[in-house]
PDB file of C-alpha atoms in Angstrom:
ATOM      1  CA  MET A 181       0.000   0.000   0.000  1.00 57.00           C
ATOM      2  CA  THR A 182       1.306   3.430  -0.915  1.00 71.00           C
ATOM      3  CA  LEU A 183       1.851   5.963   1.888  1.00 86.00           C
ATOM      4  CA  ILE A 184       0.786   9.445   0.754  1.00 92.00           C
ATOM      5  CA  LEU A 185       1.352  12.602   2.815  1.00 94.00           C
ATOM      6  CA  GLY A 186       0.681  16.304   2.270  1.00 95.00           C
ATOM      7  CA  THR A 187      -1.924  18.991   1.751  1.00 96.00           C
ATOM      8  CA  GLU A 188      -2.337  20.715  -1.609  1.00 97.00           C
ATOM      9  CA  ASN A 189      -4.704  23.388  -2.954  1.00 97.00           C
ATOM     10  CA  CYS A 190      -6.015  22.837  -6.484  1.00 97.00           C
ATOM     11  CA  ARG A 191      -8.455  24.411  -8.893  1.00 97.00           C
ATOM     12  CA  LEU A 192     -11.101  22.606 -10.928  1.00 97.00           C
ATOM     13  CA  ASP A 193     -11.423  23.608 -14.568  1.00 96.00           C
ATOM     14  CA  SER A 194     -14.775  23.921 -16.371  1.00 92.00           C
ATOM     15  CA  ASN A 195     -14.717  20.164 -17.132  1.00 93.00           C
ATOM     16  CA  GLY A 196     -14.253  19.158 -13.477  1.00 94.00           C
ATOM     17  CA  ARG A 197     -10.566  18.321 -13.932  1.00 97.00           C
ATOM     18  CA  PHE A 198      -7.674  19.131 -11.629  1.00 97.00           C
ATOM     19  CA  LYS A 199      -3.955  18.640 -12.012  1.00 97.00           C
ATOM     20  CA  LEU A 200      -2.508  16.159  -9.546  1.00 96.00           C
ATOM     21  CA  PRO A 201       0.211  18.150  -7.743  1.00 96.00           C
ATOM     22  CA  ILE A 202       3.736  16.910  -8.364  1.00 94.00           C
ATOM     23  CA  ALA A 203       4.367  16.624  -4.603  1.00 94.00           C
ATOM     24  CA  LEU A 204       1.623  14.000  -4.376  1.00 94.00           C
ATOM     25  CA  LYS A 205       2.338  12.345  -7.727  1.00 93.00           C
ATOM     26  CA  ASN A 206       5.973  11.761  -6.751  1.00 92.00           C
ATOM     27  CA  GLN A 207       4.804   9.680  -3.772  1.00 92.00           C
ATOM     28  CA  LEU A 208       2.924   7.219  -5.967  1.00 88.00           C
ATOM     29  CA  GLN A 209       4.474   4.023  -7.232  1.00 82.00           C
ATOM     30  CA  GLN A 210       5.811   4.250 -10.770  1.00 77.00           C
ATOM     31  CA  GLY A 211       3.013   3.543 -13.218  1.00 73.00           C
ATOM     32  CA  ASP A 212       0.179   4.273 -10.747  1.00 81.00           C
ATOM     33  CA  CYS A 213      -2.145   6.186 -13.055  1.00 89.00           C
ATOM     34  CA  ARG A 214      -5.486   4.534 -12.244  1.00 95.00           C
ATOM     35  CA  PHE A 215      -7.463   5.730  -9.256  1.00 96.00           C
ATOM     36  CA  VAL A 216     -10.769   5.065  -7.541  1.00 97.00           C
ATOM     37  CA  ILE A 217     -12.772   8.055  -6.350  1.00 98.00           C
ATOM     38  CA  ARG A 218     -15.703   7.609  -3.990  1.00 97.00           C
ATOM     39  CA  PRO A 219     -17.733   9.570  -1.453  1.00 96.00           C
ATOM     40  CA  SER A 220     -16.301   9.296   2.047  1.00 96.00           C
ATOM     41  CA  ILE A 221     -18.476   7.644   4.678  1.00 93.00           C
ATOM     42  CA  TYR A 222     -16.719   9.737   7.340  1.00 91.00           C
ATOM     43  CA  ALA A 223     -17.027  13.332   6.107  1.00 93.00           C
ATOM     44  CA  GLU A 224     -18.460  15.552   3.360  1.00 93.00           C
ATOM     45  CA  CYS A 225     -15.583  14.912   0.991  1.00 96.00           C
ATOM     46  CA  LEU A 226     -14.400  12.465  -1.622  1.00 98.00           C
ATOM     47  CA  GLU A 227     -11.676   9.861  -1.216  1.00 97.00           C
ATOM     48  CA  LEU A 228      -9.121   9.319  -3.957  1.00 97.00           C
ATOM     49  CA  TRP A 229      -7.329   5.966  -3.815  1.00 96.00           C
ATOM     50  CA  THR A 230      -4.722   4.486  -6.113  1.00 94.00           C
ATOM     51  CA  TYR A 231      -6.371   1.501  -7.747  1.00 94.00           C
ATOM     52  CA  SER A 232      -3.901  -0.943  -6.172  1.00 92.00           C
ATOM     53  CA  SER A 233      -4.441   0.482  -2.650  1.00 93.00           C
ATOM     54  CA  PHE A 234      -8.218   0.398  -3.122  1.00 95.00           C
ATOM     55  CA  GLU A 235      -8.045  -3.196  -4.320  1.00 95.00           C
ATOM     56  CA  GLN A 236      -6.082  -4.198  -1.201  1.00 94.00           C
ATOM     57  CA  GLU A 237      -8.499  -2.306   1.052  1.00 94.00           C
ATOM     58  CA  ILE A 238     -11.557  -4.007  -0.447  1.00 96.00           C
ATOM     59  CA  GLU A 239      -9.941  -7.457  -0.323  1.00 96.00           C
ATOM     60  CA  LYS A 240      -9.223  -6.892   3.386  1.00 95.00           C
ATOM     61  CA  LEU A 241     -12.807  -5.718   3.959  1.00 95.00           C
ATOM     62  CA  GLN A 242     -14.285  -8.705   2.095  1.00 95.00           C
ATOM     63  CA  GLY A 243     -12.243 -11.028   4.292  1.00 95.00           C
ATOM     64  CA  GLN A 244     -13.858  -9.521   7.400  1.00 96.00           C
ATOM     65  CA  LEU A 245     -17.457  -9.445   6.138  1.00 96.00           C
ATOM     66  CA  ASN A 246     -20.026 -12.228   5.871  1.00 95.00           C
ATOM     67  CA  PRO A 247     -21.259 -12.352   2.249  1.00 92.00           C
ATOM     68  CA  TYR A 248     -24.579 -13.773   3.462  1.00 95.00           C
ATOM     69  CA  SER A 249     -25.277 -10.929   5.909  1.00 96.00           C
ATOM     70  CA  ILE A 250     -27.575  -8.212   4.557  1.00 96.00           C
ATOM     71  CA  GLU A 251     -25.870  -5.558   6.707  1.00 96.00           C
ATOM     72  CA  ASP A 252     -22.398  -6.624   5.570  1.00 96.00           C
ATOM     73  CA  ARG A 253     -23.526  -6.540   1.932  1.00 95.00           C
ATOM     74  CA  LYS A 254     -24.895  -3.004   2.423  1.00 95.00           C
ATOM     75  CA  LEU A 255     -21.567  -1.922   3.908  1.00 95.00           C
ATOM     76  CA  LEU A 256     -19.602  -3.484   1.062  1.00 95.00           C
ATOM     77  CA  ARG A 257     -21.908  -1.826  -1.478  1.00 95.00           C
ATOM     78  CA  LYS A 258     -21.302   1.575   0.162  1.00 94.00           C
ATOM     79  CA  MET A 259     -17.539   1.045   0.380  1.00 95.00           C
ATOM     80  CA  THR A 260     -17.257   0.068  -3.297  1.00 95.00           C
ATOM     81  CA  ALA A 261     -19.505   2.862  -4.637  1.00 94.00           C
ATOM     82  CA  GLY A 262     -16.838   4.624  -6.637  1.00 95.00           C
ATOM     83  CA  ASN A 263     -15.541   5.300 -10.101  1.00 97.00           C
ATOM     84  CA  ILE A 264     -12.268   4.374 -11.751  1.00 97.00           C
ATOM     85  CA  ILE A 265     -10.514   7.443 -13.135  1.00 97.00           C
ATOM     86  CA  GLU A 266      -7.141   7.789 -14.852  1.00 96.00           C
ATOM     87  CA  LEU A 267      -4.472  10.454 -15.141  1.00 95.00           C
ATOM     88  CA  ASP A 268      -4.473  12.016 -18.601  1.00 94.00           C
ATOM     89  CA  ASN A 269      -1.298  13.055 -20.459  1.00 93.00           C
ATOM     90  CA  SER A 270      -1.273  16.366 -18.538  1.00 95.00           C
ATOM     91  CA  ASP A 271      -1.497  14.658 -15.094  1.00 94.00           C
ATOM     92  CA  ARG A 272      -5.128  15.715 -14.682  1.00 97.00           C
ATOM     93  CA  LEU A 273      -7.955  13.757 -13.099  1.00 97.00           C
ATOM     94  CA  VAL A 274     -11.646  14.246 -13.876  1.00 97.00           C
ATOM     95  CA  ILE A 275     -14.079  14.127 -10.971  1.00 97.00           C
ATOM     96  CA  PRO A 276     -17.211  12.333 -12.240  1.00 96.00           C
ATOM     97  CA  MET A 277     -20.347  14.477 -12.193  1.00 93.00           C
ATOM     98  CA  GLU A 278     -22.171  12.361  -9.582  1.00 91.00           C
ATOM     99  CA  GLN A 279     -19.279  12.810  -7.149  1.00 93.00           C
ATOM    100  CA  LYS A 280     -18.595  16.425  -8.061  1.00 93.00           C
ATOM    101  CA  ARG A 281     -22.057  17.292  -6.675  1.00 92.00           C
ATOM    102  CA  LEU A 282     -20.736  16.501  -3.190  1.00 91.00           C
ATOM    103  CA  LEU A 283     -18.180  19.309  -3.558  1.00 93.00           C
ATOM    104  CA  GLY A 284     -20.844  21.847  -4.598  1.00 91.00           C
ATOM    105  CA  ASP A 285     -20.268  24.717  -7.008  1.00 90.00           C
ATOM    106  CA  THR A 286     -16.710  25.335  -5.861  1.00 92.00           C
ATOM    107  CA  LYS A 287     -13.753  25.604  -8.203  1.00 95.00           C
ATOM    108  CA  ASP A 288     -11.242  25.548  -5.331  1.00 97.00           C
ATOM    109  CA  ILE A 289     -10.481  22.201  -3.741  1.00 98.00           C
ATOM    110  CA  VAL A 290      -8.051  20.908  -1.140  1.00 97.00           C
ATOM    111  CA  LEU A 291      -6.316  17.559  -1.402  1.00 98.00           C
ATOM    112  CA  GLN A 292      -5.530  16.208   2.065  1.00 97.00           C
ATOM    113  CA  ALA A 293      -3.441  13.042   2.034  1.00 96.00           C
ATOM    114  CA  MET A 294      -4.484  10.590   4.723  1.00 94.00           C
ATOM    115  CA  GLY A 295      -1.793   7.952   4.355  1.00 91.00           C
ATOM    116  CA  SER A 296      -3.508   5.386   2.153  1.00 90.00           C
ATOM    117  CA  CYS A 297      -5.872   7.738   0.330  1.00 95.00           C
ATOM    118  CA  ILE A 298      -6.339  11.418  -0.463  1.00 97.00           C
ATOM    119  CA  GLU A 299      -9.406  13.313   0.713  1.00 97.00           C
ATOM    120  CA  VAL A 300     -10.801  15.794  -1.806  1.00 98.00           C
ATOM    121  CA  TRP A 301     -12.551  18.715  -0.068  1.00 97.00           C
ATOM    122  CA  SER A 302     -14.252  21.848  -1.237  1.00 96.00           C
ATOM    123  CA  SER A 303     -11.999  24.624   0.015  1.00 96.00           C
ATOM    124  CA  SER A 304     -14.736  26.158   2.183  1.00 94.00           C
ATOM    125  CA  LYS A 305     -15.596  22.871   3.929  1.00 94.00           C
ATOM    126  CA  TYR A 306     -11.912  22.171   4.527  1.00 94.00           C
ATOM    127  CA  GLN A 307     -11.368  25.623   6.061  1.00 92.00           C
ATOM    128  CA  ALA A 308     -14.359  25.024   8.344  1.00 89.00           C
ATOM    129  CA  LEU A 309     -12.540  21.979   9.746  1.00 85.00           C
ATOM    130  CA  ASP A 310      -9.681  24.203  10.902  1.00 72.00           C
ATOM    131  CA  SER A 311     -12.071  26.456  12.795  1.00 70.00           C
ATOM    132  CA  GLU A 312     -13.262  23.605  15.043  1.00 68.00           C
ATOM    133  CA  ALA A 313     -11.742  23.921  18.512  1.00 63.00           C
ATOM    134  CA  ILE A 314     -10.244  20.481  19.085  1.00 70.00           C
ATOM    135  CA  ASP A 315      -7.527  19.599  21.577  1.00 76.00           C
ATOM    136  CA  TYR A 316      -5.565  17.179  19.381  1.00 74.00           C
ATOM    137  CA  ALA A 317      -3.077  16.372  22.135  1.00 74.00           C
ATOM    138  CA  GLU A 318      -5.947  15.266  24.375  1.00 77.00           C
ATOM    139  CA  LYS A 319      -7.533  13.251  21.543  1.00 76.00           C
ATOM    140  CA  ALA A 320      -4.199  11.513  20.932  1.00 76.00           C
ATOM    141  CA  ASN A 321      -3.914  10.815  24.652  1.00 77.00           C
ATOM    142  CA  GLN A 322      -7.407   9.281  24.740  1.00 81.00           C
ATOM    143  CA  ARG A 323      -6.794   7.095  21.695  1.00 81.00           C
ATOM    144  CA  LEU A 324      -3.114   6.238  22.034  1.00 81.00           C
ATOM    145  CA  GLY A 325      -2.323   6.406  25.744  1.00 77.00           C
ATOM    146  CA  SER A 326      -0.618   8.961  27.879  1.00 66.00           C
ATOM    147  CA  LEU A 327       1.665  11.499  26.296  1.00 56.00           C
ATOM    148  CA  PRO A 328       5.349  11.837  27.150  1.00 62.00           C
ATOM    149  CA  ALA A 329       5.937  14.626  29.675  1.00 62.00           C
ATOM    150  CA  ASP A 330       7.543  17.014  27.156  1.00 61.00           C
ATOM    151  CA  LEU A 331       4.546  16.760  24.792  1.00 58.00           C
ATOM    152  CA  LYS A 332       2.065  17.084  27.655  1.00 55.00           C
ATOM    153  CA  ASN A 333       3.762  20.311  28.797  1.00 57.00           C
ATOM    154  CA  ARG A 334       3.572  21.755  25.273  1.00 56.00           C
ATOM    155  CA  SER A 335      -0.162  21.037  25.059  1.00 50.00           C
ATOM    156  CA  ASP A 336      -0.745  22.831  28.392  1.00 52.00           C
ATOM    157  CA  GLU A 337       0.791  26.074  27.067  1.00 49.00           C
TER     158      GLU A 337
END
């Protein structure tokens, strides 16, 4: 699975295309030009996966789900509701119309790498995330255990 890191601002053209920033493209495995784009189940954004990473993710999910369970089938259906898109010769990706609706009328988008996938946000929704008052040090402490003393002191400042 490819590890992707970074945050990039992009602009959609009139055809719903954006240029994949070189900083993100350079992190992909050579020859990775097929992607899967799908609505996120976690937030009002899209998720952009390399095809190979998406394939691995779905294989892992299928191994954990019961194919005879109605609820598991609904979950799998939701998780695989995406489109395959490919980089063109100018390193652009087209967001399919049905997914572009989730971003609204915006031309400005933010690509936020999340390790195994890239979230695609409308710029305004992404900026609203930053305005939420969240104590990330405390959240990390709750999820990962107690913080080392030097980090705990920095979060108290």
